[in-house]
Coordinates of C-alpha atoms (C1' of nucleotides) in Angstrom, one line a residue:
Chain A
M168 CA 0.5 -0.4 0.1
R169 CA 1.6 3.6 -0.5
Q170 CA 0.8 5.6 1.8
S171 CA 0.7 8.9 0.1
K172 CA -3.0 7.5 -1.5
T173 CA -3.4 5.3 2.2
F174 CA -6.3 7.2 4.9
I175 CA -4.4 7.1 8.1
P176 CA -5.5 10.2 9.6
T177 CA -2.2 10.0 12.1
L178 CA -2.3 13.0 15.6
K179 CA 0.5 14.8 16.4
E180 CA -1.3 15.6 19.7
A181 CA -4.0 13.5 21.5
P182 CA -7.4 14.4 21.3
N183 CA -9.1 15.7 24.5
D184 CA -11.6 13.3 25.2
A185 CA -9.0 10.2 25.7
V186 CA -7.7 9.4 28.9
V187 CA -6.5 5.3 28.9
P188 CA -3.0 5.1 27.1
S189 CA -4.6 3.0 25.0
H190 CA -8.3 5.0 24.0
I191 CA -5.3 7.7 22.6
L192 CA -2.6 5.8 20.5
M193 CA -5.4 4.3 18.7
L194 CA -7.5 7.2 18.2
R195 CA -3.0 9.7 17.0
A196 CA -2.5 5.9 15.1
G197 CA -5.6 6.5 13.0
L198 CA -7.2 3.4 13.9
V199 CA -9.8 4.4 15.2
R200 CA -12.8 7.3 15.5
M201 CA -15.6 8.3 17.4
L202 CA -18.8 7.9 16.3
S203 CA -21.1 8.5 20.0
A204 CA -19.8 7.6 23.0
G205 CA -19.0 3.7 23.2
V206 CA -19.8 3.1 18.8
Y207 CA -16.4 3.4 16.6
S208 CA -15.8 2.9 13.2
F209 CA -12.6 1.7 11.8
L210 CA -10.0 2.6 9.6
P211 CA -8.2 0.9 6.9
M212 CA -5.3 0.2 9.6
G213 CA -8.0 -0.2 12.3
Y214 CA -9.5 -3.0 10.5
K215 CA -6.4 -4.4 9.7
V216 CA -5.1 -4.9 13.2
I217 CA -9.0 -6.4 14.0
K218 CA -9.0 -8.9 11.1
K219 CA -5.9 -10.1 12.4
I220 CA -7.3 -10.5 15.5
T221 CA -9.7 -13.0 14.0
E222 CA -7.8 -14.8 12.4
V223 CA -6.4 -16.0 15.0
I224 CA -9.8 -16.1 17.1
R225 CA -10.3 -18.5 13.1
E226 CA -7.5 -21.1 13.5
E227 CA -7.5 -21.6 17.1
M228 CA -11.0 -22.3 17.3
D229 CA -11.3 -24.2 14.1
A230 CA -8.6 -26.5 15.6
I231 CA -10.9 -27.2 18.5
G232 CA -13.8 -29.0 16.1
G233 CA -15.2 -25.4 15.6
Q234 CA -17.7 -24.6 13.6
E235 CA -18.5 -21.2 12.6
F236 CA -21.9 -19.1 12.1
H237 CA -23.5 -15.7 11.4
L238 CA -26.6 -15.3 13.5
P239 CA -28.2 -12.4 13.0
A240 CA -27.8 -9.7 15.8
L241 CA -31.5 -8.7 15.2
N242 CA -33.7 -11.3 17.2
P243 CA -37.5 -11.5 17.7
I244 CA -38.1 -10.4 21.2
E245 CA -40.2 -14.0 21.9
I246 CA -36.8 -16.0 21.4
W247 CA -35.8 -13.6 24.9
E248 CA -38.9 -13.8 26.5
E249 CA -38.3 -17.9 26.5
T250 CA -35.5 -17.5 28.7
D251 CA -36.9 -14.4 30.6
R252 CA -33.7 -13.2 30.0
V253 CA -35.8 -9.5 28.4
K254 CA -35.6 -9.5 32.2
A255 CA -32.7 -10.1 32.8
F256 CA -31.1 -7.4 30.9
G257 CA -33.0 -5.5 31.2
D258 CA -32.3 -1.4 30.3
T259 CA -29.1 -3.0 29.1
M260 CA -30.4 -4.7 26.2
F261 CA -31.3 -2.6 23.1
H262 CA -35.0 -2.5 22.2
L263 CA -36.4 -1.0 18.6
K264 CA -39.8 1.6 18.5
N265 CA -41.1 0.1 16.5
R266 CA -41.5 -3.6 15.5
D267 CA -40.6 -6.3 18.4
Y268 CA -37.3 -6.8 18.1
V269 CA -34.6 -6.2 20.4
L270 CA -30.5 -6.2 19.8
A271 CA -28.8 -9.4 20.6
P272 CA -26.3 -8.2 23.2
T273 CA -25.1 -12.3 23.3
H274 CA -26.5 -15.0 20.9
E275 CA -27.2 -18.4 23.8
E276 CA -31.2 -17.5 22.9
I277 CA -29.8 -18.3 19.2
M278 CA -27.7 -20.7 19.0
T279 CA -30.2 -22.8 20.8
Y280 CA -33.1 -22.1 18.9
H281 CA -30.9 -23.7 15.9
A282 CA -29.7 -26.6 18.4
R283 CA -33.4 -27.8 19.5
R284 CA -34.7 -28.1 15.6
V285 CA -31.6 -29.4 14.5
L286 CA -30.2 -31.7 17.7
Q287 CA -32.5 -35.2 18.1
S288 CA -29.6 -37.5 19.3
Y289 CA -26.4 -38.2 21.1
K290 CA -24.7 -39.7 17.6
E291 CA -24.6 -36.0 17.5
L292 CA -23.7 -34.5 19.6
P293 CA -21.1 -33.2 20.6
Q294 CA -20.9 -30.1 19.0
V295 CA -19.2 -26.7 18.8
W296 CA -21.2 -23.6 17.1
Y297 CA -18.9 -20.0 17.3
Q298 CA -19.5 -17.0 15.4
I299 CA -17.5 -13.3 15.1
Q300 CA -20.5 -10.7 15.6
T301 CA -21.1 -7.4 16.8
K302 CA -23.3 -7.1 19.5
F303 CA -25.0 -4.9 21.6
R304 CA -24.9 -3.8 25.3
N305 CA -27.0 -0.5 26.8
E306 CA -24.4 0.8 28.8
A307 CA -25.1 3.3 31.2
R308 CA -21.5 4.6 30.8
P309 CA -19.4 3.3 28.5
R310 CA -16.0 4.4 28.6
S311 CA -12.5 3.9 28.5
G312 CA -12.5 4.0 25.1
V313 CA -12.8 0.9 22.8
I314 CA -12.7 -1.5 26.0
R315 CA -16.3 -0.8 27.6
G316 CA -18.8 0.1 24.0
R317 CA -22.6 -0.1 23.4
Q318 CA -21.6 -1.7 20.0
F319 CA -18.9 -4.0 20.0
L320 CA -17.2 -7.3 18.3
M321 CA -16.8 -10.7 19.9
K322 CA -16.0 -14.2 18.7
D323 CA -19.0 -16.4 21.4
S324 CA -19.3 -20.6 21.1
Y325 CA -21.5 -22.9 22.4
S326 CA -20.7 -26.1 23.1
F327 CA -23.9 -28.8 23.0
D328 CA -22.9 -32.2 24.8
A329 CA -24.9 -35.3 25.9
S330 CA -23.5 -35.6 29.4
W331 CA -21.4 -33.2 32.0
E332 CA -18.4 -35.8 31.2
D333 CA -18.6 -34.4 27.9
L334 CA -19.2 -31.1 28.2
D335 CA -15.5 -30.6 31.2
K336 CA -13.8 -32.2 28.0
S337 CA -16.1 -29.0 25.3
Y338 CA -15.1 -26.4 28.3
D339 CA -11.3 -27.2 28.8
S340 CA -11.0 -27.6 25.2
H341 CA -11.7 -23.8 25.0
A342 CA -9.8 -23.0 27.7
A343 CA -7.2 -24.4 26.0
A344 CA -7.9 -22.6 23.0
Y345 CA -8.7 -19.1 24.8
R346 CA -4.2 -19.3 26.1
R347 CA -3.2 -20.3 22.7
I348 CA -5.3 -17.6 21.1
F349 CA -4.2 -14.8 23.7
E350 CA -0.4 -15.9 23.1
R351 CA -0.2 -16.0 20.1
C352 CA -1.6 -12.4 20.7
G353 CA 1.5 -11.5 22.4
L354 CA -0.8 -10.9 25.7
K355 CA 0.5 -11.3 28.7
F356 CA -3.0 -12.4 31.2
F357 CA -3.3 -14.6 33.7
V358 CA -7.0 -17.1 34.4
V359 CA -9.1 -15.8 37.8
G360 CA -12.0 -17.8 38.5
A361 CA -15.2 -16.3 38.3
S362 CA -19.0 -15.6 39.3
S363 CA -21.2 -17.0 36.9
G364 CA -23.6 -14.9 37.1
A365 CA -26.8 -13.7 35.5
M366 CA -25.4 -16.0 32.4
G367 CA -26.0 -18.8 35.2
G368 CA -24.4 -22.1 34.9
T369 CA -22.1 -24.0 37.6
G370 CA -18.7 -23.1 36.5
S371 CA -17.2 -20.2 35.1
E372 CA -13.7 -18.6 34.4
E373 CA -12.8 -15.3 32.9
F374 CA -9.4 -13.9 31.4
M375 CA -8.0 -11.5 32.8
V376 CA -5.4 -8.7 31.7
R377 CA -4.1 -6.2 34.3
S378 CA -4.8 -2.5 33.8
A379 CA -5.3 0.5 35.6
A380 CA -8.1 0.8 33.3
G381 CA -9.7 -2.2 33.6
E382 CA -13.8 -2.8 35.6
D383 CA -12.6 -6.1 37.3
T384 CA -11.0 -6.6 40.7
V385 CA -9.0 -9.3 40.8
A386 CA -7.1 -11.1 43.6
H387 CA -3.5 -12.7 42.5
C388 CA -1.5 -14.9 44.0
E389 CA 3.2 -13.7 42.4
S390 CA 4.3 -17.1 44.0
C391 CA 1.7 -19.8 43.8
G392 CA 0.4 -18.6 40.6
Y393 CA -3.8 -18.3 42.6
A394 CA -5.8 -15.3 40.9
A395 CA -9.8 -14.8 41.3
N396 CA -12.2 -12.3 40.5
S397 CA -12.3 -10.9 44.2
E398 CA -16.8 -10.7 43.5
V399 CA -15.7 -14.5 44.5
A400 CA -11.5 -14.2 46.0
T401 CA -10.9 -15.8 48.9
S402 CA -8.2 -15.0 51.4
V403 CA -6.4 -16.4 54.9
I404 CA -6.3 -14.0 57.6
Q405 CA -4.5 -14.0 60.9
A406 CA -7.8 -15.8 63.2
L407 CA -8.5 -13.2 65.9
A408 CA -8.6 -15.1 69.1
R409 CA -10.6 -15.3 72.0
D410 CA -10.3 -13.3 74.5
S411 CA -9.7 -15.5 78.2
E412 CA -13.2 -13.4 80.5
S413 CA -15.9 -12.7 78.6
K414 CA -17.9 -9.8 80.0
D415 CA -21.3 -9.2 80.7
I416 CA -23.3 -7.2 77.8
F417 CA -23.4 -3.6 78.7
E418 CA -24.3 -0.4 77.0
I419 CA -22.8 2.7 76.1
S420 CA -24.0 5.8 75.1
T421 CA -22.3 6.9 71.9
P422 CA -23.8 10.2 70.9
N423 CA -22.8 11.0 67.3
I424 CA -20.9 7.7 66.9
K425 CA -21.6 6.4 63.3
S426 CA -18.7 4.6 61.9
I427 CA -16.2 1.8 62.9
D428 CA -13.0 3.6 62.8
E429 CA -15.3 6.7 65.3
L430 CA -16.9 4.0 67.1
S431 CA -12.9 2.6 68.0
A432 CA -11.4 6.6 68.7
F433 CA -14.4 7.1 70.7
L434 CA -14.3 3.8 73.1
S435 CA -10.0 3.4 72.4
I436 CA -10.1 0.0 70.9
N437 CA -8.8 -1.8 68.3
E438 CA -10.9 -1.7 65.1
S439 CA -11.0 -5.5 64.9
Q440 CA -13.1 -5.3 68.4
C441 CA -16.6 -4.0 66.3
A442 CA -18.7 -5.5 64.5
K443 CA -20.3 -4.1 61.6
S444 CA -23.4 -4.6 61.3
R445 CA -25.4 -4.7 57.5
V446 CA -28.6 -4.9 57.0
Y447 CA -30.3 -7.0 53.7
I448 CA -33.3 -7.3 52.3
V449 CA -33.0 -11.1 50.3
N450 CA -35.1 -11.9 47.7
G451 CA -37.1 -9.5 48.0
K452 CA -38.9 -9.5 51.6
E453 CA -36.6 -11.9 54.2
P454 CA -34.2 -9.5 55.9
V455 CA -31.0 -10.8 56.7
L456 CA -28.2 -8.4 59.5
V457 CA -24.9 -9.2 58.6
L458 CA -22.2 -9.1 60.9
M459 CA -18.8 -8.2 59.5
C460 CA -15.2 -8.3 61.3
G461 CA -14.1 -4.2 62.0
N462 CA -13.9 -2.6 58.7
D463 CA -14.2 -4.9 56.2
E464 CA -16.6 -5.1 54.1
V465 CA -19.4 -7.6 52.5
N466 CA -18.8 -9.0 49.2
E467 CA -22.7 -9.2 48.1
T468 CA -21.9 -11.6 45.5
K469 CA -20.7 -14.4 47.9
L470 CA -24.2 -13.0 49.7
E471 CA -26.0 -14.1 46.6
K472 CA -23.9 -17.3 46.0
I473 CA -26.8 -17.9 49.3
F474 CA -29.5 -16.1 48.7
S475 CA -30.4 -15.1 45.0
E476 CA -31.5 -11.7 45.0
V477 CA -30.0 -9.3 47.7
R478 CA -30.4 -5.8 48.3
P479 CA -29.0 -3.6 51.0
A480 CA -32.2 -2.3 53.2
H481 CA -33.6 1.3 52.9
P482 CA -32.9 4.1 55.2
E483 CA -37.0 3.2 56.1
E484 CA -36.9 -0.1 56.0
L485 CA -34.4 0.0 58.8
Q486 CA -36.0 2.2 61.0
N487 CA -39.1 -0.6 61.0
L488 CA -37.0 -3.1 61.5
T489 CA -34.0 -2.4 64.2
G490 CA -36.0 1.3 65.3
A491 CA -32.1 2.6 64.5
E492 CA -30.3 4.4 62.1
A493 CA -27.7 2.7 59.5
G494 CA -24.6 3.4 62.3
S495 CA -26.8 2.0 65.5
I496 CA -27.6 -1.2 64.7
G497 CA -26.6 -4.2 66.6
P498 CA -27.1 -8.4 66.7
L499 CA -29.2 -8.6 69.7
G500 CA -32.7 -8.0 69.7
F501 CA -32.5 -9.0 65.4
K502 CA -35.7 -10.3 64.4
G503 CA -34.6 -11.7 62.1
R504 CA -31.7 -14.0 59.5
I505 CA -28.3 -13.3 61.0
L506 CA -25.5 -14.1 59.6
A507 CA -21.5 -13.8 61.0
D508 CA -18.1 -13.3 58.8
L509 CA -15.6 -16.3 59.5
R510 CA -13.5 -14.2 61.4
L511 CA -16.2 -13.3 64.4
K512 CA -16.3 -16.8 64.3
D513 CA -15.9 -17.3 69.0
R514 CA -15.1 -13.9 69.5
N515 CA -16.4 -12.5 72.8
N516 CA -16.1 -8.9 74.3
L517 CA -17.3 -7.4 70.7
Y518 CA -18.7 -4.6 70.7
S519 CA -21.8 -3.6 68.0
G520 CA -24.6 -1.6 67.5
A521 CA -27.4 -1.3 70.5
N522 CA -30.6 -1.2 67.9
K523 CA -31.1 2.7 70.3
N524 CA -30.0 5.6 67.7
E525 CA -26.1 6.7 69.3
Y526 CA -26.2 3.3 71.6
H527 CA -23.9 0.7 71.1
I528 CA -23.7 -2.3 73.3
G529 CA -19.8 -4.3 74.4
G530 CA -18.8 -6.6 75.7
I531 CA -20.6 -9.2 73.3
D532 CA -19.9 -12.9 72.9
M533 CA -20.3 -15.2 69.6
V534 CA -21.6 -17.6 70.6
R535 CA -23.4 -17.5 73.6
D536 CA -25.2 -14.1 72.5
V537 CA -25.2 -15.0 68.8
P538 CA -25.6 -18.3 69.2
S539 CA -28.4 -18.1 66.2
A540 CA -25.6 -16.1 63.9
E541 CA -24.3 -18.7 60.7
L542 CA -20.4 -18.0 60.4
V543 CA -19.8 -17.2 56.4
D544 CA -16.6 -16.1 54.4
L545 CA -18.0 -12.6 53.3
R546 CA -15.3 -10.1 53.1
I547 CA -13.9 -8.5 50.2
V548 CA -10.5 -9.4 49.9
Q549 CA -7.6 -6.3 50.9
P550 CA -4.4 -6.8 49.2
G551 CA -1.3 -8.3 51.6
E552 CA -3.7 -10.4 53.6
G553 CA -2.5 -14.4 53.4
C554 CA -3.5 -16.7 49.7
P555 CA -5.8 -19.5 50.0
N556 CA -3.3 -21.9 48.9
C557 CA -0.3 -21.2 49.5
G558 CA -0.5 -18.8 52.2
A559 CA 1.7 -15.9 50.7
N560 CA 0.8 -12.8 50.6
I561 CA -1.9 -11.7 47.8
D562 CA -2.0 -8.4 45.4
V563 CA -5.4 -7.2 44.2
F564 CA -6.0 -4.6 41.7
P565 CA -7.9 -3.9 38.4
A566 CA -8.3 -5.8 35.2
I567 CA -9.5 -5.8 31.9
E568 CA -11.3 -8.8 31.4
L569 CA -10.4 -10.5 27.2
G570 CA -13.1 -13.4 28.0
H571 CA -14.7 -15.5 29.6
I572 CA -16.1 -18.9 29.5
F573 CA -18.7 -20.6 31.5
K574 CA -20.6 -24.7 31.7
L575 CA -23.4 -23.3 31.3
G576 CA -25.5 -27.1 31.5
T577 CA -29.4 -27.4 31.0
R578 CA -30.8 -23.9 32.3
Y579 CA -31.2 -22.6 28.6
S580 CA -32.2 -25.9 27.1
E581 CA -34.5 -26.5 29.5
A582 CA -35.8 -23.7 29.1
M583 CA -36.4 -23.3 25.5
G584 CA -36.6 -27.7 25.2
A585 CA -33.3 -27.9 23.5
R586 CA -33.6 -31.9 23.9
F587 CA -31.8 -35.1 22.7
L588 CA -32.5 -38.9 22.6
D589 CA -29.8 -41.2 24.3
V590 CA -28.4 -44.3 23.1
N591 CA -31.7 -45.9 25.4
G592 CA -34.1 -42.9 23.9
K593 CA -35.1 -41.5 26.9
D594 CA -34.5 -37.5 25.8
H595 CA -32.6 -34.9 28.1
P596 CA -32.0 -31.2 28.1
L597 CA -28.7 -30.8 25.6
I598 CA -26.2 -29.9 27.9
M599 CA -24.4 -26.3 27.1
G600 CA -21.3 -24.4 27.3
S601 CA -21.1 -20.6 26.5
Y602 CA -17.3 -19.3 25.5
G603 CA -16.9 -15.0 24.2
I604 CA -14.6 -12.9 23.6
G605 CA -14.6 -9.2 23.3
L606 CA -12.5 -8.5 20.0
E607 CA -11.6 -4.2 20.6
R608 CA -10.1 -5.5 24.5
V609 CA -8.3 -7.7 22.8
M610 CA -6.7 -4.9 20.4
A611 CA -6.7 -2.4 23.4
C612 CA -5.6 -4.4 25.8
F613 CA -1.9 -4.8 23.5
V614 CA -1.0 -1.8 22.7
E615 CA -2.5 -0.4 26.6
Q616 CA 0.3 -3.5 27.3
N617 CA 2.9 -3.0 24.2
H618 CA 3.8 1.0 23.8
D619 CA 6.3 3.2 24.0
D620 CA 6.3 7.0 24.4
F621 CA 6.3 6.7 20.5
G622 CA 3.8 5.2 20.0
I623 CA 2.1 1.1 19.1
I624 CA 4.3 -1.5 19.0
W625 CA 3.1 -4.4 17.3
N626 CA 4.0 -8.0 17.0
K627 CA 3.3 -10.1 13.9
E628 CA 0.3 -11.7 15.0
L629 CA -1.7 -8.5 15.5
A630 CA 0.3 -6.1 12.8
P631 CA -2.0 -3.5 10.3
M632 CA 0.5 -4.3 8.1
Q633 CA 4.0 -6.5 8.0
V634 CA 6.9 -3.8 7.1
H635 CA 7.1 -0.3 7.0
L636 CA 9.1 1.2 4.0
I637 CA 10.2 4.5 4.4
G638 CA 11.9 6.8 1.9
L639 CA 12.6 10.1 2.7
N640 CA 13.6 12.6 0.7
M641 CA 11.1 10.8 -2.5
K642 CA 12.6 14.0 -4.8
K643 CA 15.4 12.2 -4.9
Q644 CA 15.9 9.6 -7.2
E645 CA 18.0 7.1 -6.8
I646 CA 15.3 6.9 -3.4
A647 CA 12.7 6.7 -5.2
D648 CA 13.9 3.9 -7.8
E649 CA 15.8 1.7 -4.5
C650 CA 11.8 2.2 -3.0
E651 CA 10.2 1.3 -5.8
R652 CA 12.7 -1.8 -6.1
L653 CA 12.2 -2.7 -2.5
Y654 CA 8.2 -2.4 -3.2
S655 CA 8.3 -4.6 -5.6
E656 CA 10.7 -7.3 -4.8
L657 CA 8.5 -7.5 -0.6
T658 CA 5.2 -7.3 -2.4
T659 CA 5.7 -10.1 -5.2
L660 CA 7.3 -12.4 -1.8
G661 CA 3.4 -11.8 -0.8
L662 CA 4.8 -9.7 1.7
Q663 CA 2.8 -6.6 3.2
V664 CA 4.6 -3.7 2.7
L665 CA 3.3 -0.1 3.7
F666 CA 5.2 1.9 1.6
D667 CA 5.6 5.8 2.6
D668 CA 6.6 7.3 -0.7
R669 CA 4.7 11.1 0.6
K670 CA 6.9 13.1 -1.8
D671 CA 6.6 16.6 0.9
A672 CA 6.9 15.2 4.5
Q673 CA 9.5 15.6 6.5
P674 CA 12.5 13.3 7.5
G675 CA 11.4 13.5 10.3
F676 CA 7.7 13.7 10.0
K677 CA 8.0 10.6 8.9
M678 CA 10.2 8.8 10.5
K679 CA 7.4 10.0 14.3
D680 CA 4.1 8.2 11.6
A681 CA 5.8 4.6 11.6
D682 CA 7.1 4.8 14.7
L683 CA 3.3 6.1 16.4
L684 CA 1.7 3.6 13.8
G685 CA 4.0 0.5 14.9
I686 CA 5.1 -1.5 12.4
P687 CA 6.9 -4.2 13.8
I688 CA 10.5 -3.6 10.1
Q689 CA 10.8 -0.3 9.3
I690 CA 13.2 -0.1 5.7
I691 CA 14.5 3.3 6.0
V692 CA 16.2 5.0 2.8
G693 CA 17.7 8.6 2.8
E694 CA 20.1 10.3 1.6
R695 CA 23.0 9.8 3.2
K696 CA 23.3 5.6 3.2
I697 CA 22.4 5.5 -0.1
K698 CA 25.4 6.6 -1.4
E699 CA 27.1 3.7 0.1
G700 CA 24.4 1.3 -0.4
L701 CA 23.4 1.2 2.4
L702 CA 19.7 1.6 4.0
E703 CA 18.6 0.8 7.6
F704 CA 16.7 -2.1 9.5
K705 CA 14.8 -1.1 11.8
L706 CA 13.0 -3.0 14.1
R707 CA 10.4 -0.6 16.5
T708 CA 10.9 -3.6 19.8
D709 CA 14.9 -2.4 19.8
S710 CA 14.8 1.0 18.3
V711 CA 18.5 0.4 17.1
K712 CA 18.5 1.3 13.5
L713 CA 20.5 -0.9 11.7
D714 CA 23.1 -0.6 7.9
V715 CA 22.5 -3.1 5.9
A716 CA 23.6 -3.4 2.2
L717 CA 20.6 -2.8 -0.2
T718 CA 21.1 -6.0 -1.7
D719 CA 20.4 -8.1 2.3
V720 CA 17.1 -6.4 3.2
V721 CA 14.9 -8.7 1.7
G722 CA 17.0 -11.6 3.1
K723 CA 16.9 -9.9 6.8
V724 CA 13.3 -9.5 6.7
K725 CA 12.4 -13.1 5.4
E726 CA 14.1 -15.0 7.3
F727 CA 12.0 -12.4 10.3
Y728 CA 8.4 -14.0 9.1
S729 CA 10.2 -16.4 7.8
V730 CA 8.9 -17.2 4.6
Chain B
rC101 C1' -29.4 6.7 37.3
rG102 C1' -26.6 9.7 41.1
rG103 C1' -22.0 13.2 41.5
rG104 C1' -18.1 16.6 38.8
rG105 C1' -16.3 19.0 34.8
rC106 C1' -16.6 21.1 29.5
rG107 C1' -18.8 22.2 24.5
rU108 C1' -15.8 28.6 20.7
rA109 C1' -12.6 25.8 13.0
rG110 C1' -9.9 19.3 12.0
rC111 C1' -7.1 19.0 16.4
rG112 C1' -4.9 21.9 20.6
rC113 C1' -6.4 25.9 23.4
rA114 C1' -7.2 32.1 24.7
rG115 C1' -11.5 34.9 25.8
rC116 C1' -17.0 34.3 29.3
rC117 C1' -16.3 36.3 35.7
rC118 C1' -16.9 42.7 34.4
rG119 C1' -22.7 42.1 27.5
rG120 C1' -20.1 46.6 23.0
rU121 C1' -15.9 47.6 15.9
rU122 C1' -14.8 42.0 11.7
rA123 C1' -14.2 36.5 17.6
rG124 C1' -8.5 35.5 18.2
rC125 C1' -3.4 32.0 18.9
rG126 C1' -0.9 26.8 18.1
rC127 C1' -0.7 22.6 15.0
rG128 C1' -3.4 21.2 10.7
rC129 C1' -5.1 22.2 5.3
rC130 C1' -4.5 24.9 0.5
rU131 C1' -1.5 28.6 -2.8
rG132 C1' 3.3 30.2 -4.1
rC133 C1' 8.6 29.9 -3.1
rC134 C1' 12.1 27.0 -0.8
rU135 C1' 13.5 22.3 2.3
rU136 C1' 14.7 16.8 3.6
rG137 C1' 18.2 11.9 9.3
rG138 C1' 13.6 12.9 14.6
rG139 C1' 6.8 16.1 13.2
rA140 C1' 11.0 22.3 8.5
rG141 C1' 11.2 28.0 6.8
rC142 C1' 8.4 32.6 4.0
rA143 C1' 4.9 34.8 1.7
rG144 C1' -0.1 34.8 0.7
rG145 C1' -5.1 32.1 2.0
rA146 C1' -9.3 28.9 2.8
rG147 C1' -12.3 28.1 7.0
rG148 C1' -17.3 29.4 12.7
rC149 C1' -25.1 28.3 13.4
rC150 C1' -19.2 30.4 19.1
rG151 C1' -23.2 22.1 21.1
rC152 C1' -29.3 23.5 20.1
rA153 C1' -34.0 26.1 22.0
rG154 C1' -35.6 30.3 24.3
rG155 C1' -35.5 34.0 27.7
rU156 C1' -33.0 39.1 28.8
rU157 C1' -31.0 43.2 27.1
rC158 C1' -30.6 48.7 22.2
rG159 C1' -26.9 45.1 21.9
rA160 C1' -25.4 37.7 23.7
rA161 C1' -19.6 33.8 23.2
rU162 C1' -20.4 36.3 27.4
rC163 C1' -26.1 37.2 31.6
rC164 C1' -30.7 33.5 32.6
rU165 C1' -33.2 28.5 31.6
rG166 C1' -34.4 24.0 29.7
rC167 C1' -32.3 20.5 26.4
rC168 C1' -28.4 17.5 23.5
rG169 C1' -23.5 15.6 23.5
rC170 C1' -18.6 14.3 25.3
rC171 C1' -15.1 13.1 29.5
rC172 C1' -14.0 11.5 34.6
rC173 C1' -15.5 9.8 39.6
rG174 C1' -19.7 6.3 41.8
rA175 C1' -23.7 2.8 41.1
rC176 C1' -24.5 -0.9 37.8
rC177 C1' -22.0 -4.8 34.3
rA178 C1' -24.9 -11.2 31.4

RNA sequence: CGGGGCGUAGCGCAGCCCGGUUAGCGCGCCUGCCUUGGGAGCAGGAGGCCGCAGGUUCGAAUCCUGCCGCCCCGACCA
């Protein structure tokens, strides 16, 4: 491609709206432009990268027996009502105004719809069906450029098996394919145990990339590799011993004391001697009091595993249930189920709210005074706590979710009546898995991890083009001639060459552009070297310009790309 | 959806508080000359519904009201 005739609108300055590095660089390098919040157009160079990612994914999906589909994004709403997911998605699903259609945010229903019409016998199983296609989600707040969009590309696949053992195989082969895909895409990633959330199902893992722009929080152990989404992460933390002597309970006036910090300061005690109370309404009606040690935060995802639906109680509800406001609630006299975090097991001489405004109670003994408390792990893991596997210090940081794999089981096949006959002629629901990869996130995460002050540093797999041939002064005949010769030779070999043949651009301009765009190999043809029969060969990864004889450069490119 | 910020040329910004000639600056763009090893120089030029609508005023980019858009924090996130 001749750069003089290619649309690559690079920017010297970063647009004001872009904040994260990948967003800034994708705009500056002329890869993407925004159309509307969370809706992006891919320009020629950016789309080439998307196509490279697509190729990698296709190869690896085909290698595990995946069959590529292309399903419609425009779906009749009735299909989504079969699984009650119109309600589950709520406002996140786009609805059309002038017909009863929705824009698909994912495709479990549509794949299951086809499966139930086609798959009838165990002999036809397993099946792995996938597609690379546009998804629509009406995100309340799109952000970080292409990382969280309202329209995005997803590779989604679905497995249909006759047994749970076979589902494990389909799931494991996806997990392995995902590792190969992300490795080939040059990403430093890790896999975490995750919550299957509203997707339902029995098991799930996420493929994550550490990034300040991430929206998930993960706990990760450097030494043994334990990793989990903080929604489900656990940790070991030094157990707090029971005092040898239990005091009797006593009431204390605590005017204006609301938080644990204020309470521990007021009483000159350690925060871990306080039991914090939070009241939740579960399954729409039942009040549950959750007791946490000191300032420990409640992990609501863990609560949701116990009760399917959980929300904090409103202030009026608190008043009705306990007779007190949020800062003065405690377990004694609470009418309802009480859950306590494991850290409070067997503790005594604790302080908590008195269920009377401006009063707290001391001398609480969990064994003696709150015998009904169910002890469960409910904490949000904090950095520095012990890894549940090896005990080393655990790290907690933000990350971007690149891919997510789920063992769905029979949730969708049951709801939609997608059944097959086993060897005995007995019918069963298909056992399903679903597996997704966000293509834009692969691209953005790569840029997040592979850039320097000058621009993007593509690897061989994802680079929009393979070679950047730069003629420094195209008005000089000998430079133009040499560039043309090289361009023709390299393209004849089947290499993708971007040829900067612009006549007016200054050398510095061209080199800045090349570094921004980040094609792996730069071949720089300039007056200074050509007189000696040389040109410069630069790898974007190391920035070293190597003098190479005109006659040797094609060989070096062939070697680099193994062609 | 709550909180905050911003909206002036393709991009980055000034002007607004305190209303008043023809709305400026840098980069980019066009023409010509010149220049060619890290985003050159000179000269000339084009490009604005000052986000939109309404209001106040003799007069609004500037003051007031409403709306829209974008960004950030939070909530949400299959």
